[in-house]
Coordinates of C-alpha atoms in Angstrom, one line a residue:
M152 CA 197.4 90.3 55.9
A153 CA 195.4 93.4 56.8
S154 CA 197.1 96.2 58.6
I155 CA 195.9 97.3 62.0
G156 CA 194.6 100.5 60.4
Q157 CA 192.6 98.6 57.9
I158 CA 191.1 96.4 60.7
I159 CA 190.3 99.4 62.7
F160 CA 188.7 101.1 59.7
A161 CA 186.6 97.9 58.9
S162 CA 185.5 97.7 62.6
M163 CA 184.4 101.3 62.6
I164 CA 182.2 100.7 59.3
V165 CA 180.6 97.7 61.0
L166 CA 179.9 99.7 64.1
I167 CA 178.4 102.6 62.3
V168 CA 176.1 100.3 60.3
A169 CA 175.0 98.5 63.4
I170 CA 174.3 101.8 65.2
S171 CA 172.4 103.1 62.2
G172 CA 170.3 100.0 62.1
L173 CA 169.6 100.3 65.8
I174 CA 168.6 104.0 65.4
I175 CA 166.2 103.1 62.6
F176 CA 164.7 100.3 64.5
I177 CA 164.1 102.6 67.6
L178 CA 162.6 105.3 65.4
A179 CA 160.3 102.8 63.7
I180 CA 159.0 101.6 67.1
A181 CA 158.6 105.1 68.3
F182 CA 156.6 106.1 65.2
S183 CA 154.4 103.1 65.3
V184 CA 153.7 103.7 69.0
S185 CA 152.8 107.3 68.3
Q186 CA 150.4 106.3 65.5
G187 CA 148.0 104.0 67.4
T188 CA 145.8 101.6 65.5
V189 CA 142.9 102.0 63.0
E190 CA 141.2 98.7 62.0
S191 CA 138.0 97.0 61.2
S192 CA 136.7 93.9 62.9
S193 CA 134.8 93.1 59.6
P194 CA 137.0 94.0 56.7
S195 CA 134.4 92.3 54.4
I196 CA 130.7 92.4 54.9
V197 CA 127.4 91.7 53.0
G198 CA 124.8 94.4 53.0
N199 CA 121.1 93.6 52.5
I200 CA 119.4 95.6 49.7
E201 CA 117.0 98.2 51.1
K202 CA 118.3 97.6 54.7
D203 CA 120.9 99.4 56.7
V204 CA 124.5 98.2 57.1
V205 CA 127.4 99.3 59.4
L206 CA 130.9 99.4 58.0
D207 CA 133.0 98.9 61.1
C208 CA 136.0 101.0 62.0
R209 CA 137.7 101.3 65.5
F210 CA 140.7 103.5 66.4
L211 CA 142.8 103.4 69.6
S212 CA 145.8 105.3 70.8
N213 CA 148.6 103.3 72.4
S214 CA 147.8 105.2 75.7
G215 CA 144.7 103.1 76.2
N216 CA 141.0 103.8 76.3
E217 CA 141.2 107.6 76.8
Q218 CA 138.6 110.0 75.5
L219 CA 139.8 111.4 72.2
S220 CA 139.2 114.9 70.9
D221 CA 140.1 116.7 67.8
V222 CA 139.3 113.7 65.6
S223 CA 139.0 113.8 61.8
I224 CA 137.4 111.0 59.9
T225 CA 137.1 110.6 56.2
W226 CA 135.3 107.7 54.4
L227 CA 136.0 107.3 50.6
K228 CA 134.7 104.7 48.1
D229 CA 137.1 103.4 45.4
A230 CA 136.3 104.7 41.9
V231 CA 133.8 107.2 43.3
S232 CA 134.5 111.0 43.3
G233 CA 134.1 113.1 46.4
V234 CA 133.6 111.7 49.9
V235 CA 131.2 109.2 51.3
Y236 CA 131.3 111.1 54.7
E237 CA 133.8 113.5 56.3
Y238 CA 134.0 114.6 60.0
K239 CA 136.3 117.2 61.4
N240 CA 136.2 120.0 63.9
K241 CA 133.6 118.1 65.8
A242 CA 131.1 118.3 62.9
A243 CA 130.1 116.7 59.6
Q244 CA 131.8 118.3 56.6
L245 CA 129.6 117.3 53.7
Q246 CA 130.5 119.9 51.1
R247 CA 132.4 117.3 49.0
Q248 CA 129.9 114.5 49.6
N249 CA 129.1 112.4 46.6
N250 CA 125.3 112.6 45.8
Q251 CA 125.1 108.8 46.0
F252 CA 125.4 109.0 49.7
K253 CA 123.4 112.2 50.5
N254 CA 121.1 111.6 53.5
R255 CA 122.2 108.0 53.6
A256 CA 125.6 108.0 55.4
Q257 CA 126.4 109.1 58.9
L258 CA 128.8 108.3 61.8
F259 CA 127.9 107.5 65.4
S260 CA 128.8 110.9 66.6
D261 CA 128.3 110.2 70.3
A262 CA 130.8 107.3 70.1
I263 CA 133.6 109.0 68.1
S264 CA 135.4 110.1 71.2
T265 CA 135.7 106.5 72.4
G266 CA 137.3 105.4 69.2
N267 CA 134.3 104.5 67.0
A268 CA 134.7 105.6 63.4
S269 CA 132.1 103.2 62.0
L270 CA 129.9 104.3 59.1
L271 CA 126.2 103.7 59.0
L272 CA 124.9 103.4 55.4
R273 CA 121.1 103.4 55.2
N274 CA 118.9 101.8 52.5
V275 CA 121.6 99.8 50.8
K276 CA 121.6 99.9 46.9
M277 CA 123.1 97.7 44.3
E278 CA 125.6 100.4 43.3
D279 CA 126.9 100.7 46.9
E280 CA 128.9 97.5 46.4
G281 CA 132.7 98.2 46.5
V282 CA 135.7 98.9 48.6
Y283 CA 135.5 101.7 51.2
R284 CA 138.5 103.3 52.7
V285 CA 138.5 105.3 56.0
T286 CA 141.3 107.5 57.3
V287 CA 141.4 108.7 61.0
N288 CA 143.6 111.3 62.3
A289 CA 143.5 112.1 66.1
P290 CA 146.0 112.8 68.9
K291 CA 148.4 109.8 69.0
V292 CA 146.4 108.0 66.3
S293 CA 146.8 108.1 62.5
G294 CA 145.9 105.4 60.0
T295 CA 143.7 104.0 57.2
T296 CA 141.9 100.8 56.8
S297 CA 139.3 99.4 54.3
V298 CA 136.0 97.5 54.2
N299 CA 134.8 95.6 51.3
L300 CA 131.0 95.8 50.9
R301 CA 129.2 93.1 49.0
V302 CA 125.5 93.6 48.2
A303 CA 122.8 90.9 48.2
A304 CA 119.1 90.5 49.0
F305 CA 118.0 87.9 51.5
T306 CA 115.1 87.1 53.7
A307 CA 114.2 84.2 56.1
P308 CA 111.5 81.9 54.6
T309 CA 108.1 81.4 56.1
F310 CA 106.6 77.9 56.1
S311 CA 103.1 76.6 55.6
L312 CA 101.6 73.2 56.0
A313 CA 98.6 72.1 53.9
N314 CA 97.3 68.6 53.2
G315 CA 100.6 67.0 54.4
S316 CA 102.7 69.2 52.1
L317 CA 105.3 71.6 53.4
S318 CA 106.2 74.7 51.6
A319 CA 108.6 77.6 52.1
K320 CA 108.4 81.2 50.7
A321 CA 111.1 83.8 50.9
S322 CA 110.2 87.3 49.5
R323 CA 113.6 88.8 48.6
W324 CA 116.7 87.1 47.2
F325 CA 119.6 88.2 45.0
P326 CA 121.6 86.8 43.3
K327 CA 119.4 83.9 42.3
P328 CA 119.8 81.2 44.9
E329 CA 119.8 77.5 44.9
V330 CA 117.2 75.7 47.2
S331 CA 117.5 72.2 48.7
W332 CA 115.7 70.3 51.5
M333 CA 117.0 67.7 53.9
S334 CA 115.5 65.4 56.5
Q335 CA 116.6 65.4 60.1
T336 CA 119.0 62.6 59.2
G337 CA 120.7 64.6 56.4
Q338 CA 118.9 62.8 53.6
L339 CA 118.4 65.0 50.5
L340 CA 114.7 65.3 49.8
N341 CA 112.8 65.9 46.5
S342 CA 111.3 69.5 46.0
S343 CA 110.1 71.9 43.4
T344 CA 111.1 75.6 43.4
N345 CA 109.8 78.6 41.5
F346 CA 111.4 82.1 41.2
T347 CA 109.4 85.2 40.5
N348 CA 111.5 88.4 39.5
D349 CA 110.5 92.0 40.3
N350 CA 111.5 94.9 38.2
A351 CA 114.8 95.2 40.0
G352 CA 115.8 91.6 39.5
I353 CA 115.1 90.6 43.1
M354 CA 113.5 87.2 43.3
Q355 CA 110.7 85.7 45.3
V356 CA 111.4 82.1 46.1
T357 CA 108.7 79.5 46.6
S358 CA 109.7 75.9 47.3
V359 CA 107.5 72.9 48.0
L360 CA 108.8 69.7 49.6
E361 CA 107.4 66.8 47.5
N362 CA 107.8 64.2 50.1
Q363 CA 104.8 63.6 52.5
V364 CA 105.8 65.2 55.8
K365 CA 105.6 63.4 59.1
V366 CA 104.4 64.9 62.4
D367 CA 107.1 65.7 64.9
D368 CA 109.8 65.5 62.2
I369 CA 112.3 68.3 61.5
Y370 CA 113.0 69.5 57.9
T371 CA 115.7 71.7 56.8
C372 CA 115.4 74.1 53.9
L373 CA 118.6 75.6 52.5
I374 CA 118.5 78.7 50.3
E375 CA 121.9 79.9 49.3
N376 CA 123.9 81.9 46.7
A377 CA 127.6 82.9 46.6
L378 CA 127.2 85.5 49.4
V379 CA 124.4 84.3 51.8
K380 CA 123.1 81.0 53.0
A381 CA 119.9 80.7 55.0
I382 CA 119.5 77.6 57.0
S383 CA 116.0 77.1 58.1
E384 CA 114.7 74.3 60.3
A385 CA 111.0 73.6 60.2
T386 CA 109.6 71.4 63.1
V387 CA 106.2 69.9 62.1
T388 CA 103.6 69.2 64.8
A389 CA 99.9 68.2 64.5
N390 CA 98.6 71.6 63.4
R391 CA 101.5 74.0 63.0
V392 CA 105.1 74.6 61.9
T393 CA 107.7 76.1 64.2
E394 CA 110.7 77.5 62.3
E395 CA 114.2 78.7 63.1
T396 CA 116.5 80.4 60.5
Y397 CA 120.2 81.2 60.6
F398 CA 122.1 83.3 58.1
I399 CA 125.7 82.5 57.2
F400 CA 127.7 85.0 55.1
S401 CA 130.6 84.3 52.8
A402 CA 132.4 87.5 51.9
A403 CA 135.7 87.6 50.1
S404 CA 137.8 89.8 52.2
T405 CA 140.3 92.2 50.6
K406 CA 142.7 91.8 53.5
V407 CA 143.1 88.0 53.7
S408 CA 146.3 86.6 52.3
S409 CA 146.6 83.7 49.9
L410 CA 147.4 81.5 52.8
Q411 CA 144.1 82.3 54.5
L412 CA 140.6 81.2 53.8
L413 CA 138.8 83.0 51.0
F414 CA 135.6 83.1 52.8
T415 CA 135.5 84.3 56.4
V416 CA 133.1 85.9 58.9
I417 CA 130.5 83.3 59.8
L418 CA 127.9 85.1 61.8
I419 CA 124.4 84.2 63.0
L420 CA 122.6 87.3 61.9
S421 CA 119.1 86.5 63.1
V422 CA 117.0 83.8 64.6
T423 CA 113.3 83.9 64.0
Q424 CA 110.7 81.7 65.5
T425 CA 107.1 81.8 64.4
S426 CA 104.0 79.5 64.5
L427 CA 101.9 79.1 61.4
S428 CA 98.4 77.6 61.5
S429 CA 97.9 74.8 58.9
G430 CA 96.4 75.7 55.6

């Protein structure tokens, strides 16, 4: 049987451990509160070659939407030396900028004080693909987040109608896509597709629907690769084709867990409507 002294000693040990745990918990909460949040609404994104892309980053102090000053922002790219872009003391600091990003990277300087640390990358290139990491330090805010940029080339097809035959032409696709056609009832239709490469390996896609088209019917042309899917609906009338295109992106996020979907972020990027005279 334990003595009273042993019982008191054991009780004191338990009490000390409990108090220590409580202190650590309180400090952890206080530290997290003081750090605010740094995050991206699009941790994985697809950039269109030769177009501009925005790598999203927002930061927020736990005090709310206050105007933030004395902000430093550093964007880095994995496996690349130097910085993509650096901002501190209310100005760009580009002495260490990698030449790959010279005159192509910038922040939205007018929006930094409101918590916008997003990076605008102009004229996207093949070699821009990779993981980008941004670190933000400001009063009551400190943290790092990442954005995984995948690179592709994609354009909406244009349609033409000649002698009862419907064709679609898209000027820029990479990687090489697959093309299929469907009727408005979802039936897969026969088609023939040709690909023409330019010097950079970007392809022009030309696809012809082999079935005789009917006036007032709707035909769907699907152009897709592992990163991008273009869904184009062509409505055939007596002397023209009206088209509507939606882009869907499948970008493997570096932040999703094994219990989450591998492909996320389904966004309608653009809707185009044009009328083409019959050939």
